[in-house]
XYZ file of C-alpha atoms in Angstrom:
518
model
C -6.408 19.837 0.337
C -4.135 22.799 1.238
C -0.527 21.780 0.843
C 0.553 22.967 4.246
C -1.689 20.424 5.936
C 0.604 17.740 7.208
C -0.015 13.992 6.672
C -2.076 12.423 9.522
C -3.427 15.869 10.634
C -6.674 16.218 8.910
C -10.169 14.642 9.041
C -11.859 13.061 6.015
C -15.691 13.427 5.960
C -17.471 10.959 3.753
C -20.539 12.671 2.366
C -23.755 10.558 2.213
C -25.892 13.472 1.262
C -26.864 15.223 4.486
C -27.462 18.915 4.331
C -25.595 18.971 7.576
C -22.339 17.533 6.129
C -20.843 20.984 5.832
C -21.470 21.655 9.455
C -19.487 18.638 10.467
C -16.523 20.047 8.411
C -16.994 23.500 9.934
C -17.095 22.176 13.532
C -13.899 20.136 13.012
C -12.158 23.261 11.768
C -13.347 25.149 14.815
C -11.182 22.653 16.743
C -8.148 24.010 14.845
C -7.898 20.920 12.541
C -8.465 20.918 8.792
C -11.317 18.884 7.429
C -12.382 17.980 3.961
C -15.519 16.509 2.481
C -14.895 13.598 0.125
C -17.250 11.362 -1.938
C -18.813 8.576 0.076
C -17.593 6.029 -2.409
C -13.902 7.029 -2.426
C -11.840 3.801 -2.592
C -10.175 2.955 0.790
C -6.753 2.771 -0.889
C -7.087 6.217 -2.438
C -8.258 7.685 0.846
C -5.380 6.048 2.740
C -2.880 7.489 0.241
C -4.002 10.942 1.402
C -3.129 10.044 4.977
C -6.015 11.398 7.056
C -5.941 11.119 10.815
C -9.533 9.806 11.030
C -12.775 9.373 9.147
C -16.294 10.717 9.834
C -19.295 9.167 8.033
C -21.998 11.867 7.552
C -25.690 11.568 7.821
C -27.881 11.311 4.779
C -31.442 11.086 3.538
C -31.319 7.446 2.466
C -32.219 4.346 4.505
C -29.586 1.724 5.098
C -32.291 -0.896 4.643
C -32.881 0.122 1.043
C -30.974 -1.746 -1.651
C -30.210 1.511 -3.429
C -28.652 3.233 -0.330
C -25.128 4.589 -0.746
C -22.432 2.451 0.787
C -18.816 3.265 1.348
C -15.854 1.015 0.510
C -16.049 -1.532 3.370
C -12.270 -1.622 3.517
C -12.566 1.817 5.090
C -13.051 -0.035 8.395
C -9.792 -2.035 7.888
C -7.427 1.017 7.634
C -6.695 1.192 11.318
C -8.085 4.750 11.568
C -10.591 6.052 14.046
C -14.143 6.255 12.533
C -17.162 8.257 13.702
C -20.548 7.599 12.101
C -23.212 10.193 12.481
C -26.917 9.213 11.993
C -26.949 7.422 8.596
C -23.215 6.999 9.025
C -23.717 5.248 12.374
C -26.427 2.956 10.895
C -24.142 2.145 7.905
C -21.315 1.300 10.274
C -23.518 -0.993 12.218
C -24.925 -2.687 9.159
C -21.457 -3.228 7.515
C -19.941 -4.559 10.694
C -22.568 -7.203 11.407
C -25.080 -5.337 13.467
C -28.749 -4.757 12.520
C -30.668 -1.676 11.528
C -34.471 -1.681 11.504
C -37.312 0.657 10.754
C -38.116 2.668 13.844
C -41.654 2.224 15.181
C -41.689 5.906 15.823
C -39.742 8.408 13.864
C -37.502 10.546 16.012
C -37.089 14.191 14.940
C -36.076 17.107 17.003
C -34.938 17.389 20.615
C -34.267 14.250 22.658
C -32.529 13.607 26.059
C -29.487 11.405 25.801
C -28.664 9.408 28.913
C -24.864 8.681 28.907
C -23.770 5.160 29.869
C -20.075 5.448 28.950
C -18.430 8.842 29.200
C -14.703 8.113 29.071
C -13.888 8.595 25.420
C -16.232 10.183 22.862
C -18.683 11.517 25.386
C -16.117 12.637 27.924
C -16.906 15.799 29.747
C -20.644 15.756 29.107
C -23.408 15.665 31.734
C -25.147 12.428 32.441
C -28.235 13.761 30.670
C -27.679 15.889 27.509
C -30.071 17.478 24.983
C -29.391 16.215 21.484
C -30.899 16.681 18.040
C -32.339 13.668 16.305
C -33.514 13.215 12.682
C -34.085 9.646 11.664
C -36.604 6.950 10.686
C -34.413 3.939 11.166
C -32.331 2.889 14.158
C -29.672 0.432 15.211
C -31.339 -2.514 16.966
C -28.392 -4.882 17.271
C -24.820 -3.979 18.030
C -21.935 -5.224 15.905
C -19.407 -7.456 17.570
C -17.051 -5.476 19.864
C -19.477 -2.579 20.354
C -21.111 -1.368 23.556
C -23.848 1.072 24.173
C -22.511 4.515 25.123
C -25.811 6.405 25.325
C -29.550 5.964 24.934
C -32.736 8.054 24.472
C -36.327 7.123 25.189
C -36.787 6.146 21.516
C -33.344 4.821 20.686
C -31.716 2.293 23.071
C -28.604 2.499 20.947
C -28.271 6.330 20.480
C -24.558 6.131 20.906
C -22.231 3.110 20.463
C -18.551 2.499 20.704
C -15.845 0.027 20.063
C -12.965 1.376 22.196
C -10.377 -1.121 20.838
C -10.863 -0.175 17.217
C -11.765 3.434 17.956
C -15.143 3.129 16.221
C -17.997 5.283 17.303
C -21.553 5.818 16.181
C -24.036 8.528 17.094
C -27.762 8.384 16.109
C -27.981 12.112 16.776
C -26.301 15.097 15.130
C -23.483 16.638 17.247
C -22.727 19.245 14.492
C -25.908 21.219 14.887
C -26.381 24.047 17.436
C -29.413 22.162 18.869
C -26.932 19.661 20.419
C -25.225 21.927 23.002
C -22.545 19.416 23.841
C -21.867 18.551 20.168
C -18.726 20.618 19.861
C -17.217 18.920 22.836
C -18.042 15.587 21.325
C -16.427 16.354 17.975
C -13.388 17.823 19.833
C -13.018 14.617 21.801
C -12.941 12.682 18.532
C -10.667 15.016 16.670
C -8.135 15.895 19.392
C -8.300 13.273 22.093
C -9.106 10.110 20.093
C -7.625 10.932 16.615
C -4.619 12.702 18.151
C -4.728 15.643 15.728
C -2.586 18.732 16.451
C -4.203 22.132 16.098
C -2.740 24.385 13.428
C -5.452 25.253 10.996
C -5.666 29.064 11.154
C -5.617 31.922 8.772
C -2.072 33.066 9.490
C -0.688 29.709 8.213
C -3.207 29.850 5.327
C -1.951 33.306 4.115
C 1.660 32.261 4.042
C 1.066 29.120 2.190
C -1.572 30.654 -0.182
C 0.805 33.426 -1.257
C 3.581 30.923 -1.833
C 1.212 28.682 -3.891
C -0.114 31.633 -5.905
C 3.434 32.765 -6.818
C 4.455 29.223 -7.674
C 1.432 28.633 -9.940
C 1.346 32.043 -11.615
C 5.031 32.847 -11.954
C 5.346 36.027 -14.039
C 2.015 35.584 -15.733
C -0.818 38.017 -15.325
C -4.012 37.148 -13.449
C -7.419 38.538 -14.200
C -9.741 38.793 -11.150
C -13.330 39.782 -10.949
C -13.801 42.356 -8.122
C -17.405 43.046 -7.073
C -16.789 44.837 -3.805
C -18.255 41.945 -1.737
C -16.334 40.209 1.030
C -15.159 37.287 -1.077
C -13.917 39.150 -4.135
C -12.381 41.858 -1.897
C -10.418 39.347 0.121
C -9.395 37.451 -3.053
C -8.186 40.639 -4.745
C -6.205 41.736 -1.646
C -4.608 38.271 -1.341
C -3.640 38.209 -5.008
C -2.342 41.839 -4.831
C -0.168 40.831 -1.854
C 1.185 37.856 -3.721
C 1.793 39.262 -7.283
C 1.379 42.931 -7.155
C 0.994 44.656 -10.525
C 0.572 41.332 -12.320
C -2.986 41.331 -10.941
C -5.525 42.955 -13.138
C -8.709 43.374 -11.173
C -11.750 43.904 -13.337
C -15.012 45.407 -11.902
C -17.876 44.605 -14.126
C -20.915 46.744 -13.690
C -23.437 44.138 -14.747
C -26.450 46.323 -14.462
C -27.935 44.371 -11.511
C -25.862 45.815 -8.690
C -27.036 47.708 -5.604
C -27.342 51.543 -5.632
C -23.956 53.348 -5.854
C -22.063 50.141 -5.840
C -19.759 51.079 -8.796
C -18.739 54.396 -7.220
C -17.979 52.699 -3.893
C -15.857 50.043 -5.372
C -13.709 52.329 -7.460
C -13.139 54.730 -4.597
C -12.163 51.931 -2.252
C -9.879 49.745 -4.260
C -8.462 51.991 -6.979
C -7.834 55.085 -4.998
C -7.219 53.671 -1.497
C -5.689 50.244 -1.932
C -4.060 51.156 -5.231
C -5.033 47.916 -6.940
C -4.765 47.773 -10.730
C -8.530 48.172 -11.374
C -10.395 48.297 -14.638
C -14.073 49.148 -14.666
C -16.284 47.833 -17.387
C -19.795 49.181 -17.900
C -21.565 46.000 -19.281
C -25.033 46.587 -17.831
C -26.691 46.761 -21.232
C -25.088 43.499 -22.303
C -26.280 41.613 -19.234
C -29.824 43.100 -19.287
C -30.150 42.157 -22.951
C -29.167 38.603 -22.179
C -31.523 38.487 -19.224
C -34.448 39.809 -21.135
C -37.415 37.463 -20.779
C -35.463 35.075 -18.471
C -37.577 34.102 -15.498
C -36.129 30.784 -14.306
C -33.566 31.313 -11.441
C -31.132 28.644 -12.670
C -31.173 30.094 -16.147
C -30.569 33.552 -14.714
C -27.504 32.275 -12.887
C -26.076 30.476 -15.868
C -26.848 33.408 -18.180
C -24.984 35.775 -15.926
C -22.115 33.318 -15.561
C -21.725 32.945 -19.292
C -21.948 36.699 -20.015
C -19.484 37.313 -17.127
C -16.926 35.042 -18.757
C -17.556 36.474 -22.283
C -16.943 40.057 -20.925
C -13.802 38.897 -19.152
C -12.503 37.139 -22.303
C -13.044 40.374 -24.277
C -11.378 42.495 -21.599
C -8.424 40.146 -21.415
C -7.536 40.659 -25.069
C -6.997 44.399 -24.262
C -4.288 43.474 -21.861
C -2.423 41.042 -24.053
C -2.119 37.372 -23.195
C -3.814 36.512 -19.882
C -3.337 33.013 -18.704
C -5.174 32.910 -15.393
C -8.648 33.806 -14.205
C -9.078 34.024 -10.355
C -12.491 33.414 -8.775
C -13.649 33.739 -5.236
C -15.398 30.344 -5.076
C -15.878 29.187 -1.443
C -16.276 25.749 -0.041
C -20.062 26.046 0.565
C -20.395 27.084 -3.173
C -18.957 23.711 -4.157
C -20.968 21.872 -1.544
C -24.253 23.350 -2.657
C -23.433 22.605 -6.345
C -22.244 19.090 -5.527
C -24.768 17.175 -7.675
C -23.220 18.759 -10.752
C -20.059 16.808 -9.798
C -21.773 13.481 -9.143
C -22.180 13.754 -5.358
C -25.133 12.377 -3.424
C -26.565 15.760 -2.285
C -29.281 17.418 -4.184
C -28.429 20.684 -5.952
C -29.799 23.529 -3.904
C -28.736 26.098 -6.492
C -26.004 26.258 -9.032
C -23.433 28.757 -7.830
C -22.500 31.204 -10.579
C -18.886 30.520 -10.048
C -19.348 26.806 -10.252
C -22.208 26.139 -12.709
C -21.887 28.921 -15.245
C -18.449 28.184 -16.647
C -18.434 27.239 -20.356
C -16.637 24.058 -21.515
C -14.342 26.055 -23.719
C -12.936 28.251 -20.916
C -9.775 29.785 -22.291
C -8.365 30.758 -18.950
C -6.663 28.550 -16.432
C -8.817 28.900 -13.340
C -7.313 29.536 -9.930
C -9.516 29.543 -6.738
C -7.406 30.378 -3.715
C -10.415 30.492 -1.335
C -12.099 27.276 -2.375
C -11.144 25.469 0.829
C -12.672 28.202 3.094
C -16.080 28.739 4.646
C -17.437 32.279 4.752
C -16.474 33.129 8.305
C -12.909 31.833 7.510
C -12.854 34.272 4.647
C -13.641 37.054 7.020
C -10.833 35.968 9.344
C -8.557 35.840 6.313
C -9.560 39.452 5.432
C -8.694 40.577 8.962
C -5.313 38.805 8.668
C -4.669 40.721 5.370
C -5.485 43.970 7.171
C -8.824 44.822 5.553
C -11.091 47.162 7.581
C -14.258 45.870 9.332
C -16.585 47.615 6.827
C -15.264 45.307 4.071
C -14.609 42.161 6.161
C -18.012 42.184 7.794
C -19.968 43.381 4.880
C -23.166 41.321 4.473
C -22.997 38.763 1.538
C -24.334 39.804 -1.834
C -25.051 37.124 -4.483
C -22.843 37.042 -7.594
C -25.919 37.211 -9.880
C -26.840 40.377 -7.915
C -30.313 41.767 -7.922
C -31.246 39.399 -10.780
C -31.979 36.694 -8.180
C -33.801 39.097 -5.859
C -36.249 40.119 -8.622
C -38.619 37.227 -8.986
C -39.718 36.905 -12.578
C -38.539 39.055 -15.376
C -35.899 41.790 -15.037
C -36.569 45.292 -16.364
C -34.912 48.678 -15.716
C -38.109 49.795 -13.837
C -38.133 46.709 -11.584
C -34.383 47.183 -10.908
C -35.083 50.822 -9.899
C -37.805 49.757 -7.414
C -35.662 47.118 -5.854
C -32.517 49.375 -5.596
C -34.412 52.072 -3.835
C -36.186 49.737 -1.508
C -32.918 47.971 -0.674
C -31.209 51.250 0.017
C -33.872 52.296 2.505
C -33.621 48.940 4.314
C -29.830 48.972 4.577
C -29.785 52.600 5.868
C -32.333 51.721 8.542
C -30.562 48.495 9.531
C -27.265 50.394 10.029
C -29.051 53.256 11.831
C -30.624 50.824 14.288
C -27.312 49.131 14.988
C -28.446 45.826 13.540
C -26.092 45.469 10.622
C -23.280 43.420 12.365
C -25.989 41.298 14.162
C -27.570 39.984 10.984
C -25.909 37.629 8.479
C -27.953 39.141 5.618
C -30.732 41.687 5.202
C -32.135 42.659 1.858
C -35.322 43.199 -0.165
C -36.971 40.975 -2.744
C -39.303 42.137 -5.485
C -42.215 39.848 -5.903
C -43.731 38.953 -9.299
C -47.261 40.215 -8.321
C -49.198 43.330 -7.543
C -51.800 44.087 -4.977
C -54.631 46.499 -4.461
C -53.915 49.433 -2.110
C -55.179 52.883 -1.198
C -52.909 55.949 -1.343
C -54.213 59.498 -1.235
C -57.884 58.238 -1.297
C -57.149 56.642 -4.633
C -56.967 52.979 -5.571
C -53.525 51.622 -6.419
C -52.405 48.360 -7.924
C -48.718 48.128 -7.426
C -45.706 45.913 -6.547
C -44.937 43.985 -3.266
C -41.594 44.063 -1.556
C -40.555 41.317 0.785
C -37.953 41.925 3.494
C -35.514 39.115 4.298
C -33.317 39.219 7.377
C -31.482 36.206 8.814
C -29.005 35.272 11.505
C -26.429 32.594 10.583
C -22.886 31.302 11.343
C -21.879 30.027 7.872
C -24.865 30.598 5.545
C -25.533 26.823 5.297
C -28.256 27.105 7.907
C -30.034 30.294 8.995
C -32.701 31.521 11.409
C -35.115 34.314 10.427
C -34.319 37.377 12.525
C -36.930 38.557 15.016
C -36.650 42.208 14.220
C -38.575 44.711 16.375
C -42.064 45.590 15.130
C -41.325 49.267 15.405
C -38.310 48.849 13.150
C -40.218 46.853 10.533
C -42.974 49.348 10.655
C -40.589 52.227 10.027
C -38.931 50.446 7.053
C -42.255 49.516 5.496
C -43.608 53.096 5.899
C -40.454 54.547 4.248
C -40.500 52.081 1.336
C -44.227 52.477 0.592
C -43.980 56.313 0.807
C -40.576 56.837 -0.886
C -40.441 54.134 -3.583
C -42.757 54.845 -6.474
C -44.498 51.644 -7.571
C -44.743 49.862 -4.189
C -47.850 49.703 -2.055
C -47.229 46.698 0.191
C -44.270 45.325 2.308
C -44.106 41.781 3.764
C -41.600 40.102 6.066
C -40.169 36.594 5.392
C -40.267 34.392 8.500
C -38.737 31.244 6.932
C -35.552 29.607 8.280
C -32.955 27.588 6.291
C -33.728 24.767 5.928
C -36.451 24.330 4.617
C -36.098 27.688 2.712
C -32.842 29.078 1.353
C -31.616 32.546 2.285
C -32.016 34.041 -1.124
C -35.446 33.500 -2.826
C -33.840 32.331 -6.024
């Protein structure tokens, strides 16, 4: 937890494995209050020692009825703190406090209409009928002592419950998702009105404290920082440069799987314009040799992570003794890699900053951005004075094009993807779509199809176009790009990129798909 967060002014979110847990944390922060996701089984005494203002119990894929379902320390409900249970969290609360949870006769998934019966506390300010988002197979069928029904749907008579005296609340629906229009108001009621938190979580206060913490941790030591040119590493390098100046050694590693002209752009921007102490390392051959024959996406990520550290270790020796290595790990990186740390959520993918580090790491790791979501990093960049073309640059994965080439990686396949991606990005910017999309990129598929070009039969590669809209990369909607635009991009790729005769468009949202294909 950031040191400048005062006692009794943050929200603890117990994670029971829902893929929406991160959204709860994000929505709380949008209220101007810091939130942090903690393990569901954190001891009540340990949690109390960290002095949160209130507790939120997240949803989860388990059934409270099952003997193997995750259960929090029951003393959580004896701490005298407000508690909000969401979906599984609400059912767990009911079960622990003496209510009853039963298998629903009809599973409720998707939109439902909530009829509000008590709108003075948690549901204050909402209309009598509100659209909400449901996702459950169990439901509360008997209230615990002291609780009353606050809202109901056609399928759930206890869709919202409350114990005003103890400030305990349970919601069968998900207020954190955009499909619950009044959800932000509900969470704000809990965080500000019920838990009495004061707003103060913003990037200005973060910058001041982060710089102070970096200086305190680093002292006069030097820090090695990987600079890729993406939003995260650019903000990280700028923050470090502001804090320690010449003691920062930024290293740009050309790993051979970057976008077209990326190396030139990074050097021009940060070495010449921002005067950051930048060292460029051309290690493309090393990475490509290590990736030869590697087809599994997790192995690709871990291979790149290991080589990345090896290259850094070698470079560090050239600068004398280097004690610290800085990484741009973000909060979603840690959340998505949670199972590696014993959490209840399934591993979606191992982030290269989290899962690829060797056990014998010789650097002391510092991660100044690890408490931030992606949009908060962009706000931090603006606070640091970075221009929009850096701050609002679309995300690019740390493993680069290696995870956008499905199957084996070869120089020829890299050439195809680089050229196709370059065309797509040019057309996206020309059409004024760049800042409207969270990400837009090409994927090279591990198959070939028959085509006809110049009256001759071809048997060449397929490019998939991926474009999504999102708020924080944890959920995403496929972008409904104009047909004319897609047609133009497809036509250019097929005609200008040798080795491609077919282009397809990905219309999958996250979930169930991820944004990247690997």
